[in-house]
mmCIF file of C-alpha atoms and ligand atoms in Angstrom:
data_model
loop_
_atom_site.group_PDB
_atom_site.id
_atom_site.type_symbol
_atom_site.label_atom_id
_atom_site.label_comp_id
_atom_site.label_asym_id
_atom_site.label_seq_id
_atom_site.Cartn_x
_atom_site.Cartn_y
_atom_site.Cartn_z
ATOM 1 C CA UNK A 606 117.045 74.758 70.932
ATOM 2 C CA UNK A 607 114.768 77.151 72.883
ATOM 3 C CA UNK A 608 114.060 80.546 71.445
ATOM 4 C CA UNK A 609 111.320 83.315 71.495
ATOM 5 C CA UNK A 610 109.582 85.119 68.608
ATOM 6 C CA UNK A 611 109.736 88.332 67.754
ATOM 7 C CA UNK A 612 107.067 90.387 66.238
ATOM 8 C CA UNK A 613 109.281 91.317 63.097
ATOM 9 C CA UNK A 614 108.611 87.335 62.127
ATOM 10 C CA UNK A 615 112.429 86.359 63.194
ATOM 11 C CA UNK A 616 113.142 84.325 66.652
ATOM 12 C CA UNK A 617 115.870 84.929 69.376
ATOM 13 C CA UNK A 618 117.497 82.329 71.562
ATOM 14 C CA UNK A 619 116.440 82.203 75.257
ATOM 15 C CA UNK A 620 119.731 82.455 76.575
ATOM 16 C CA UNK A 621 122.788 85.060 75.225
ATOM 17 C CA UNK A 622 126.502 84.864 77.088
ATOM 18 C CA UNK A 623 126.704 89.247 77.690
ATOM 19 C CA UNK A 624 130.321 90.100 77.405
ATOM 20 C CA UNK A 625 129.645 93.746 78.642
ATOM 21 C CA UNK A 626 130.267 92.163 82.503
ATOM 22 C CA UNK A 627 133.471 91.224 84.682
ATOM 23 C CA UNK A 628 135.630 88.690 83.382
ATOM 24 C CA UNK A 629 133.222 87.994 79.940
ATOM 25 C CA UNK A 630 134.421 91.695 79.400
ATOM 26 C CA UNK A 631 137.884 91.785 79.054
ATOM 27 C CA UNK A 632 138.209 87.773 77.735
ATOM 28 C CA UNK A 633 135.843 88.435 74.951
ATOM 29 C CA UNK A 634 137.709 86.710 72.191
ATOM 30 C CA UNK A 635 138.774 83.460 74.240
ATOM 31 C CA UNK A 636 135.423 83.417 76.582
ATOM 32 C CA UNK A 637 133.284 84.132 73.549
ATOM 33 C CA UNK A 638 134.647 81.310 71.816
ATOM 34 C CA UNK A 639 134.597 78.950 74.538
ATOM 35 C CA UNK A 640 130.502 80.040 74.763
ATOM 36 C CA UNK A 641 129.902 79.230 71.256
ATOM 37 C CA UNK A 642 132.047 75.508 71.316
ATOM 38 C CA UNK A 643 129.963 75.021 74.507
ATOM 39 C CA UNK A 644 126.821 75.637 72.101
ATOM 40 C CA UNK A 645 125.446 79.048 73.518
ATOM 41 C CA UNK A 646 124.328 80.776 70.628
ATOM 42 C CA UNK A 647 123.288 84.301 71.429
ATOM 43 C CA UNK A 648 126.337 86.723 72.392
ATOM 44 C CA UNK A 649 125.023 90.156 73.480
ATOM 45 C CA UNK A 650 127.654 93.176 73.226
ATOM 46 C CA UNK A 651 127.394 97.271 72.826
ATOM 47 C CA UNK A 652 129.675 100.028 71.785
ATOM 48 C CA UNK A 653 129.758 101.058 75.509
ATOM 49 C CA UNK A 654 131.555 97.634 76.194
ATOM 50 C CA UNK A 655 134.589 98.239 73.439
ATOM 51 C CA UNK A 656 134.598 94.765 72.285
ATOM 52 C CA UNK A 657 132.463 94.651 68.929
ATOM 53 C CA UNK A 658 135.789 93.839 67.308
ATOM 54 C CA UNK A 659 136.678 90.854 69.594
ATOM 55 C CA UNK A 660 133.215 89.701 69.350
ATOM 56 C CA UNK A 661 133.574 89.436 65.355
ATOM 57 C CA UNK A 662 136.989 87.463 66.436
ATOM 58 C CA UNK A 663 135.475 85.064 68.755
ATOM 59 C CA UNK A 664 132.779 84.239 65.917
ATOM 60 C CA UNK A 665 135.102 84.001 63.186
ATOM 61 C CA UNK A 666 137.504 81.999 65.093
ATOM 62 C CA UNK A 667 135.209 79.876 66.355
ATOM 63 C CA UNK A 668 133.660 76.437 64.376
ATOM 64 C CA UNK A 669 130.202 77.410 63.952
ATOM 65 C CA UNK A 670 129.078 79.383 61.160
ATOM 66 C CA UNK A 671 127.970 83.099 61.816
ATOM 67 C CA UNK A 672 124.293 81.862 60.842
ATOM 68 C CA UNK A 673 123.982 79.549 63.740
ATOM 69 C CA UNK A 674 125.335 82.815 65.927
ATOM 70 C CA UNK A 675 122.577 85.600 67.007
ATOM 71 C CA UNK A 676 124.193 88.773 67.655
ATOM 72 C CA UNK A 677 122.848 91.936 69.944
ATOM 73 C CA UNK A 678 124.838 94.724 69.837
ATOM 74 C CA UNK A 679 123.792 98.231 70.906
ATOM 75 C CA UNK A 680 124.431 101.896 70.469
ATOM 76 C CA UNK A 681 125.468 103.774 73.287
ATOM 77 C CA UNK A 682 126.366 107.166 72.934
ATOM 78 C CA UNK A 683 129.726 108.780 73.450
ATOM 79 C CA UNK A 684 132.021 108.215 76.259
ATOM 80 C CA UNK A 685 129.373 108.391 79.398
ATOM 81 C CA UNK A 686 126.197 107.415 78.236
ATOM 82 C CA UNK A 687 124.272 110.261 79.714
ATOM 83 C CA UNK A 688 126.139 113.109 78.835
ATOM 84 C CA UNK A 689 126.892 112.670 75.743
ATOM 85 C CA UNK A 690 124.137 111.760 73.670
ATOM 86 C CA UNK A 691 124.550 110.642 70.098
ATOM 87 C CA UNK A 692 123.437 113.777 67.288
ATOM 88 C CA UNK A 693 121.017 112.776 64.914
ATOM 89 C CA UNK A 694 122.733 113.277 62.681
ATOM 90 C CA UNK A 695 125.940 111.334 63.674
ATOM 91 C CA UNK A 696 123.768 107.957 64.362
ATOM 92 C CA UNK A 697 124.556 106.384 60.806
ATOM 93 C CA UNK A 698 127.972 106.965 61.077
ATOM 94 C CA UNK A 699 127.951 105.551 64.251
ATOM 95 C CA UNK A 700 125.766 102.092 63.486
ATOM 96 C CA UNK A 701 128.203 101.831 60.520
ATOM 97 C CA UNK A 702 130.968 102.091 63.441
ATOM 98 C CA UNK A 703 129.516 99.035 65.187
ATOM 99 C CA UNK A 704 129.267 97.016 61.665
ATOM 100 C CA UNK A 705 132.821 97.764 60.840
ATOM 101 C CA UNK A 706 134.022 96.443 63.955
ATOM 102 C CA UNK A 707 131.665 93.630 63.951
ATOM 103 C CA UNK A 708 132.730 92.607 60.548
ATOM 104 C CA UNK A 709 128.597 91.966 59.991
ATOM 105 C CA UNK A 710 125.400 93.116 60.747
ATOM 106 C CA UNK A 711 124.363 91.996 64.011
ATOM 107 C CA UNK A 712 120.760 90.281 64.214
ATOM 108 C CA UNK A 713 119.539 92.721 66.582
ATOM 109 C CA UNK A 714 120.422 96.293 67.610
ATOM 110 C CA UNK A 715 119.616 98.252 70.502
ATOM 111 C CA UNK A 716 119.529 102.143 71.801
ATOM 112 C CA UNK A 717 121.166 100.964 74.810
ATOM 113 C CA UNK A 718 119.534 103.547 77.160
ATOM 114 C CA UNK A 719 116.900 106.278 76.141
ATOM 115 C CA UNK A 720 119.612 109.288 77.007
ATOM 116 C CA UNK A 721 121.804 107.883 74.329
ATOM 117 C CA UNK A 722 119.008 110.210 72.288
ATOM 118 C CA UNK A 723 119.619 113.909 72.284
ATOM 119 C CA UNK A 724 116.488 115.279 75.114
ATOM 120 C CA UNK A 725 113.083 115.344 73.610
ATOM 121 C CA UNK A 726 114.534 113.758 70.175
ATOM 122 C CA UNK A 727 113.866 109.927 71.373
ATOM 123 C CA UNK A 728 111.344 109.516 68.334
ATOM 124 C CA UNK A 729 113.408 110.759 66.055
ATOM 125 C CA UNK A 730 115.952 108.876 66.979
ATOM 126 C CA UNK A 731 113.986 105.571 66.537
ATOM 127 C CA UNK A 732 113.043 107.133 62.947
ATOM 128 C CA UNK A 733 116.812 107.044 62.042
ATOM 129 C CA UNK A 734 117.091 103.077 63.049
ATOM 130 C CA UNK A 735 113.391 102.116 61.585
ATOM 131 C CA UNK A 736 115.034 103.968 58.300
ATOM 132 C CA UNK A 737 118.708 101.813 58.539
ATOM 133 C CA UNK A 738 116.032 98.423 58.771
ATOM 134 C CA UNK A 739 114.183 99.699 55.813
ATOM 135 C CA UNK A 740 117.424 100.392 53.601
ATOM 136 C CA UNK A 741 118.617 96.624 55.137
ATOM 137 C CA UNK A 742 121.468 97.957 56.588
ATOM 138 C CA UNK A 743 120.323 96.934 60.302
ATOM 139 C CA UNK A 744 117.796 93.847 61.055
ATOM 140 C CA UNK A 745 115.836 93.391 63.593
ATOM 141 C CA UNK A 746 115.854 96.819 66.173
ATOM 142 C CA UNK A 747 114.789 97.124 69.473
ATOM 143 C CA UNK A 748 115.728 99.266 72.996
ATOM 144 C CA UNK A 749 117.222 98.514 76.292
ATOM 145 C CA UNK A 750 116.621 100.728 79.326
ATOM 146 C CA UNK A 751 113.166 102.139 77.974
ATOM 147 C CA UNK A 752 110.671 103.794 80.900
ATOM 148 C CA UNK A 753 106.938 103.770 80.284
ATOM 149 C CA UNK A 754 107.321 107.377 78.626
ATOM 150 C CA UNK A 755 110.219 106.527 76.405
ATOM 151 C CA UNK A 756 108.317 103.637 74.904
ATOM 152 C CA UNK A 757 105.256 105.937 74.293
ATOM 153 C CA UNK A 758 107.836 107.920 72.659
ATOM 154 C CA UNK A 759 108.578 105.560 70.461
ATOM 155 C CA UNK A 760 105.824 103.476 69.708
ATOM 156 C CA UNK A 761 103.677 106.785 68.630
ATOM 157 C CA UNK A 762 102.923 106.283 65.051
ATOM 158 C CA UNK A 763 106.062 103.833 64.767
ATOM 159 C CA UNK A 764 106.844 102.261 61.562
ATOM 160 C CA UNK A 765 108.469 99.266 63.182
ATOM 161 C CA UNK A 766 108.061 99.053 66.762
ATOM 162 C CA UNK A 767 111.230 98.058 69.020
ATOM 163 C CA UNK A 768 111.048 94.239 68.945
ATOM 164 C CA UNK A 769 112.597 93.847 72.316
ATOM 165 C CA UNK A 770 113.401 96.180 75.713
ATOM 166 C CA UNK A 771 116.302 94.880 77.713
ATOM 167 C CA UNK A 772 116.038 95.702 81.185
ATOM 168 C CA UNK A 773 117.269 94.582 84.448
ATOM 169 C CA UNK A 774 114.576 91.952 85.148
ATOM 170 C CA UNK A 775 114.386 89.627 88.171
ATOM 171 C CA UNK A 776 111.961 88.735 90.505
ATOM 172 C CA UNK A 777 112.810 91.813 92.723
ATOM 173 C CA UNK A 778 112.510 94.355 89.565
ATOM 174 C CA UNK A 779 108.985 92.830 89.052
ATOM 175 C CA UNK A 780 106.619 95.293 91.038
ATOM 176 C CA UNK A 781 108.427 98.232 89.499
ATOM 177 C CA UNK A 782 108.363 97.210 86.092
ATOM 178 C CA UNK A 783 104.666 96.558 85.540
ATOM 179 C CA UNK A 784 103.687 99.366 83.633
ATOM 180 C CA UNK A 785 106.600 98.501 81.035
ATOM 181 C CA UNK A 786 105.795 95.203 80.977
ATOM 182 C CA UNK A 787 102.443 96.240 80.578
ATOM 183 C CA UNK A 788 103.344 98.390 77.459
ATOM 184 C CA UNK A 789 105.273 95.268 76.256
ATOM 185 C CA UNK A 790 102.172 92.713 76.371
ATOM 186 C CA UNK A 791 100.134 95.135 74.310
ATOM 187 C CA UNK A 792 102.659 95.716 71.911
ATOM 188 C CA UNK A 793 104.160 92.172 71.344
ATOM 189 C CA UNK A 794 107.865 93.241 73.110
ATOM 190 C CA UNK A 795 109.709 90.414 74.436
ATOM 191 C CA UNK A 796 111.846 90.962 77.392
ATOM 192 C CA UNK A 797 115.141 90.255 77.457
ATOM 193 C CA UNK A 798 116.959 90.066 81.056
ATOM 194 C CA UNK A 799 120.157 91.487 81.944
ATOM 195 C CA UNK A 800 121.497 91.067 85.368
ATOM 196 C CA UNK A 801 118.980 88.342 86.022
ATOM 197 C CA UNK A 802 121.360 86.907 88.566
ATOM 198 C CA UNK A 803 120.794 90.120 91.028
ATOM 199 C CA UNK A 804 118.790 88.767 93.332
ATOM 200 C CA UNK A 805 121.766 85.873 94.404
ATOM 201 C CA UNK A 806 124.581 87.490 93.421
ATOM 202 C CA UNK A 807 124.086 91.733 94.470
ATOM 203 C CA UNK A 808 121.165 91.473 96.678
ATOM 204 C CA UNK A 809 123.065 92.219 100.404
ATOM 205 C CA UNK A 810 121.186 89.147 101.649
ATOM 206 C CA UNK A 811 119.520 87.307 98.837
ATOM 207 C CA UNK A 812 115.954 88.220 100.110
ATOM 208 C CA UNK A 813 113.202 86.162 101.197
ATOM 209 C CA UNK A 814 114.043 84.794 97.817
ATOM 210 C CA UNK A 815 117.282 82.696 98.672
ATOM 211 C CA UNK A 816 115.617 79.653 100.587
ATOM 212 C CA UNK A 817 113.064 79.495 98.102
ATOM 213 C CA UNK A 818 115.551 79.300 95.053
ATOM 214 C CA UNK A 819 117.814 76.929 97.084
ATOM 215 C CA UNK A 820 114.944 74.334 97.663
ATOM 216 C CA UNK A 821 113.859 74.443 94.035
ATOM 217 C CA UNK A 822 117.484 73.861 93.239
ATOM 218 C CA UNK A 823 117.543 70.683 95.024
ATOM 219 C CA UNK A 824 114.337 69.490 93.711
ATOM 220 C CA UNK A 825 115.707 69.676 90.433
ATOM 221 C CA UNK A 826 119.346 68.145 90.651
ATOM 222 C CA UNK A 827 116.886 65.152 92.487
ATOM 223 C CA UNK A 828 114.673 65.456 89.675
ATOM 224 C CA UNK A 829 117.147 65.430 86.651
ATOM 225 C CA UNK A 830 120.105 63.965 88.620
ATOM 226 C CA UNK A 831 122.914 67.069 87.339
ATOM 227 C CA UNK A 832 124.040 69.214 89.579
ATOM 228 C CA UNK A 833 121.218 72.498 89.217
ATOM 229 C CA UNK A 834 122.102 75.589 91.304
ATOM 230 C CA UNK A 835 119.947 78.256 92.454
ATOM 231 C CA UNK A 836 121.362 80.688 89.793
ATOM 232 C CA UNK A 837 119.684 78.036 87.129
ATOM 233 C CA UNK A 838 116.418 77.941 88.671
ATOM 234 C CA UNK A 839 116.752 82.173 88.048
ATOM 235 C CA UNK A 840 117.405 81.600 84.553
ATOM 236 C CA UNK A 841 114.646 78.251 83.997
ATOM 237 C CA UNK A 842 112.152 81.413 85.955
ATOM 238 C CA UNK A 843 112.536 83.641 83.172
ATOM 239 C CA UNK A 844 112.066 80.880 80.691
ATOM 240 C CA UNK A 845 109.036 79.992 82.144
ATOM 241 C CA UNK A 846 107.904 84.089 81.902
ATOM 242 C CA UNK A 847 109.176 83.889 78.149
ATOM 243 C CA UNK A 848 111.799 86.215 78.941
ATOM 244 C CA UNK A 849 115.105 85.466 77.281
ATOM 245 C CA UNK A 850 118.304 85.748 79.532
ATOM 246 C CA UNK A 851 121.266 87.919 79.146
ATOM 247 C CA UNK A 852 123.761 86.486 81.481
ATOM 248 C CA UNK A 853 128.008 86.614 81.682
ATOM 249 C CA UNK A 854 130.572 85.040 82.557
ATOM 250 C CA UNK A 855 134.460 84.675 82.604
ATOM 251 C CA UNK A 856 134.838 80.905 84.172
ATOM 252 C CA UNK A 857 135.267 78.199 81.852
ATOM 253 C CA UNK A 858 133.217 75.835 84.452
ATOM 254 C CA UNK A 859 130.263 78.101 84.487
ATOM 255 C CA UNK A 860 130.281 78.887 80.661
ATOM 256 C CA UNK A 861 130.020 75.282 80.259
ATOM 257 C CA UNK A 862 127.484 74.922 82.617
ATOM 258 C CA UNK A 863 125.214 77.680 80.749
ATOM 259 C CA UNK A 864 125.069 76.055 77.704
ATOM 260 C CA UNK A 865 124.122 72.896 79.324
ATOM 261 C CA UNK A 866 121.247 75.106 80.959
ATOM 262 C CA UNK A 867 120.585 76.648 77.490
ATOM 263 C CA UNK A 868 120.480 73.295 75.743
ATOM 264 C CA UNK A 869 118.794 71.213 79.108
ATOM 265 C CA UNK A 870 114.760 70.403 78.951
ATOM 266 C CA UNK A 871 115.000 70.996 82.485
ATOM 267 C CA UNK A 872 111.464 73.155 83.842
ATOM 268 C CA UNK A 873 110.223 74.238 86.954
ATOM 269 C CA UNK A 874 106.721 73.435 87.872
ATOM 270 C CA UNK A 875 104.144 76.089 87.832
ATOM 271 C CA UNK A 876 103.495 76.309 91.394
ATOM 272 C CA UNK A 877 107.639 77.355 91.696
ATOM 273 C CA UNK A 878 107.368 79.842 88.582
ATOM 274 C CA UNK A 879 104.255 81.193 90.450
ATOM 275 C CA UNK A 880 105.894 81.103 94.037
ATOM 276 C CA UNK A 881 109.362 82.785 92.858
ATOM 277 C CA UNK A 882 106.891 85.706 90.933
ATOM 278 C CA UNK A 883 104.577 86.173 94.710
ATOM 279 C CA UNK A 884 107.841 86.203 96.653
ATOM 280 C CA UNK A 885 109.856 88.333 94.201
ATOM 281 C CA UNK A 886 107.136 91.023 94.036
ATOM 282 C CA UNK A 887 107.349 91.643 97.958
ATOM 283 C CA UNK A 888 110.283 93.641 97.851
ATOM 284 C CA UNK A 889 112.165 96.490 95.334
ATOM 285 C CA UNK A 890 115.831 96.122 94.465
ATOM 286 C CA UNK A 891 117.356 97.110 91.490
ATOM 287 C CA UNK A 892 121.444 97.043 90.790
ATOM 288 C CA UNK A 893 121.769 99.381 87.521
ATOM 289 C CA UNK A 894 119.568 102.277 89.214
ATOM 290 C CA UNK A 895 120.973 104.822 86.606
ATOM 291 C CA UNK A 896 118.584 105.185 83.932
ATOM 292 C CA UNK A 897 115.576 103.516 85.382
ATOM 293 C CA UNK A 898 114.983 104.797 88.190
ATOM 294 C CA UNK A 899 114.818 108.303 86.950
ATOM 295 C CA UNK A 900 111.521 109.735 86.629
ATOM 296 C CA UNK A 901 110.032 106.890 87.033
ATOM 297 C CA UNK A 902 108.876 106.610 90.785
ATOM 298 C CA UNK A 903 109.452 103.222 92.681
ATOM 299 C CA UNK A 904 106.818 101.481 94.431
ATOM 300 C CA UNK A 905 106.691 101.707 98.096
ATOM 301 C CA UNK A 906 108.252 98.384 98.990
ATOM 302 C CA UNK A 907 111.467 97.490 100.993
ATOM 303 C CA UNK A 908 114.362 96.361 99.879
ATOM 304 C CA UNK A 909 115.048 93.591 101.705
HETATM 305 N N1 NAP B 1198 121.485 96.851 78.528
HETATM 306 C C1 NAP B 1198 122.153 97.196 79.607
HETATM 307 O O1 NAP B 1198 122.124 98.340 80.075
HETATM 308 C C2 NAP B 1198 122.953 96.135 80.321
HETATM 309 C C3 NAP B 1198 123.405 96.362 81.634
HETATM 310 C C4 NAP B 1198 124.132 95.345 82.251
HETATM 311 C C5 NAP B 1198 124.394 94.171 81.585
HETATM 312 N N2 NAP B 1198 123.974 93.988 80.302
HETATM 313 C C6 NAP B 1198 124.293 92.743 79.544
HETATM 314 O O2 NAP B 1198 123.909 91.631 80.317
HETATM 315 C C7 NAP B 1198 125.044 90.785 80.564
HETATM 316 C C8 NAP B 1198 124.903 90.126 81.913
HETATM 317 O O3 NAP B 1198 124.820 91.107 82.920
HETATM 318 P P1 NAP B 1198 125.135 90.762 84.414
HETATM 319 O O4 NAP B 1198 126.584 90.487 84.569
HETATM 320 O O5 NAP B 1198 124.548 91.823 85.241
HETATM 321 O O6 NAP B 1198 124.335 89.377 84.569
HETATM 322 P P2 NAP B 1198 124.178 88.322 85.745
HETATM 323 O O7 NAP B 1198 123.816 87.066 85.054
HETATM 324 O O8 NAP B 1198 123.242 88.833 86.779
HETATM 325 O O9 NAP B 1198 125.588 88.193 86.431
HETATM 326 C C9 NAP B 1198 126.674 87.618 85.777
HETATM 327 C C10 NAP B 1198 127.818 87.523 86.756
HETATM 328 O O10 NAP B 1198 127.503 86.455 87.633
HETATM 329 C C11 NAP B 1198 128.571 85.556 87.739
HETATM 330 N N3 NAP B 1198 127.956 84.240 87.586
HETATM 331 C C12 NAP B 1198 127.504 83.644 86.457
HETATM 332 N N4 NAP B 1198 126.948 82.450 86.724
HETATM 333 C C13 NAP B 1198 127.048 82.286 88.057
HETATM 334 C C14 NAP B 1198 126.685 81.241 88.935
HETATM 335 N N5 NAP B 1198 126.097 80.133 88.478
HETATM 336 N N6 NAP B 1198 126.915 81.415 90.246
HETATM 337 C C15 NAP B 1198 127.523 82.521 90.710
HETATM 338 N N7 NAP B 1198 127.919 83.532 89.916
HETATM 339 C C16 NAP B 1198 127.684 83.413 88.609
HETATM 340 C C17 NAP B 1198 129.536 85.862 86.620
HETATM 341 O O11 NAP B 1198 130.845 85.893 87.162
HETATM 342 P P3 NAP B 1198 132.000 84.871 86.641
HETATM 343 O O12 NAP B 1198 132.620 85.529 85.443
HETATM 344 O O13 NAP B 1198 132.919 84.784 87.812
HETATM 345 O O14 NAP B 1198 131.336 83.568 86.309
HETATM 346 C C18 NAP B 1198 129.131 87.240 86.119
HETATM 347 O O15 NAP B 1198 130.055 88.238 86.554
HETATM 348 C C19 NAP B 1198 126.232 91.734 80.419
HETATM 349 O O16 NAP B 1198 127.449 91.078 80.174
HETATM 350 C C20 NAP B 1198 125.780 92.572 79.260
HETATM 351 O O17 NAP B 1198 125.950 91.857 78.058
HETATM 352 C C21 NAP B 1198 123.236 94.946 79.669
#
């Protein structure tokens, strides 16, 4: 099964089922489980989504052994994320929080946003996470939501640098993010996409995109004679940028249908990856604007 490496040495699967979303939310235990019999095996939660515990559920209830599972989880701060970041000095006690309800250590855990840190304390922040890895009571650490500026924050004389950023990535986030993706390439951070469905599913018109993604999905389903929709060709995109996806959902039909995508050998050609990245980068529209659009100004495209 497809996965990514990371630069701590240990490899992530290119697709996780997010239960932090609409219906993949509030059925975590029965959804969850249904994603892991289907044979997805990345689930990506947070504090901020309240369903650590159910997550641990769906695992344990579920077949497979917690070995074959990957886990993300994240910290998030208190209540709403921006007001109330976490203390320094409460962060243990709060990672221990997530483990508890877990019932493990995850493989991989986040700062969900950079204002989960108390202002200007972002590095020492990191320095509390880098020190729970060290003692081998967290694994593999990374950040979600990081601006060019937060990851200089952290990356400055880092002992282990973040081994991921999660962001809301899609062809339409692609001209804005360049400088973090930048920062990423130099440092050996892999991408993980949330929200990679945005352009089909919260753009007001699907963009110039739409056509494009449409055609390509018929190619395929010719091609590799399943039925391939244009929200797979989004996902088969990032694969091709070696950008793992962090996707949701609630319906049994389309759970299935992920895993099959996970699992599938199915690839666009070059020429699509290459189109899909030209088109994408012709327009600016983001869906989570809260943390990444501040202070970090947006390039002059439109959005549609
Ligand atoms: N780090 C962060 O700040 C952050 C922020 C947002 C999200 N996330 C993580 O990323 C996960 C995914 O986020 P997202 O919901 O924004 O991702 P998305 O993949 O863009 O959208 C998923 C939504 O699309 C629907 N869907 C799935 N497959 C579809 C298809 N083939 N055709 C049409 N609709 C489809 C699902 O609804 P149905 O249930 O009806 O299938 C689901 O509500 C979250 O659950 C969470 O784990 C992280």
């Amino acid at each position: 099964m497809a996965s990514f490496q990371l630069s701590d040495g240990t490899s992530i699967p290119w697709v996780a089922w997010g239960n932090g979303t609409g219906q993949a939310k509030k059925d975590a235990i029965e959804s969850g489980k249904l994603a892991l019999e289907s044979g997805l095996r990345h689930i990506d939660t947070a504090q901020l989504y309240d369903n650590e515990k159910e997550t641990g559920i769906a695992i344990e209830k579920d077949s497979v052994s917690r070995g074959e599972v990957y886990v993300t989880s994240k910290i998030s701060g208190l209540q709403s994320q921006e007001e109330n970041p976490v203390p320094l000095d409460e962060i243990r006690r709060s990672v221990q929080g997530s483990l508890d309800r877990l019932g493990f250590v995850p493989d991989l855990y986040l700062i969900h946003n950079p204002f989960v840190a108390p202002p200007g304390q972002l590095k020492a922040f990191w320095k509390v996470l880098e020190e729970l890895k060290d003692e081998g009571k967290l694994k593999s650490i990374g950040v979600s939501n990081f601006r060019p500026q937060d990851l200089k924050a952290v990356l400055h004389g880092a002992k282990h640098k973040p081994v991921v950023n999660q962001l809301e990535y899609h062809p339409y986030t692609l001209a804005h993010l360049e400088p973090v993706l930048e920062t990423h390439a130099k440092h050996n951070i892999l991408t993980t996409s949330y929200g990679p469905l945005t352009p089909l599913l919260r753009h007001p018109t699907g963009g110039p995109l739409k056509p494009i993604l449409h055609r390509i999905a018929s190619r395929l389903t010719k091609k590799y004679g399943e039925d391939i929709d244009a929200a797979a060709v989004l996902l088969l995109w990032l694969k091709a940028r070696q950008v793992a996806a962090i996707t949701a959902s609630g319906n049994p039909d389309r759970i299935k249908n992920l895993a099959k995508i996970f699992k599938s050998n199915w690839e666009l050609d070059p020429e699509e990856v290459e189109e899909i990245t030209t088109v994408g980068k012709t327009i600016h529209f983001r869906f989570y604007t809260v943390h990444m659009e501040k202070d970090f100004p947006l390039p002059s495209l439109p959005r549609e």
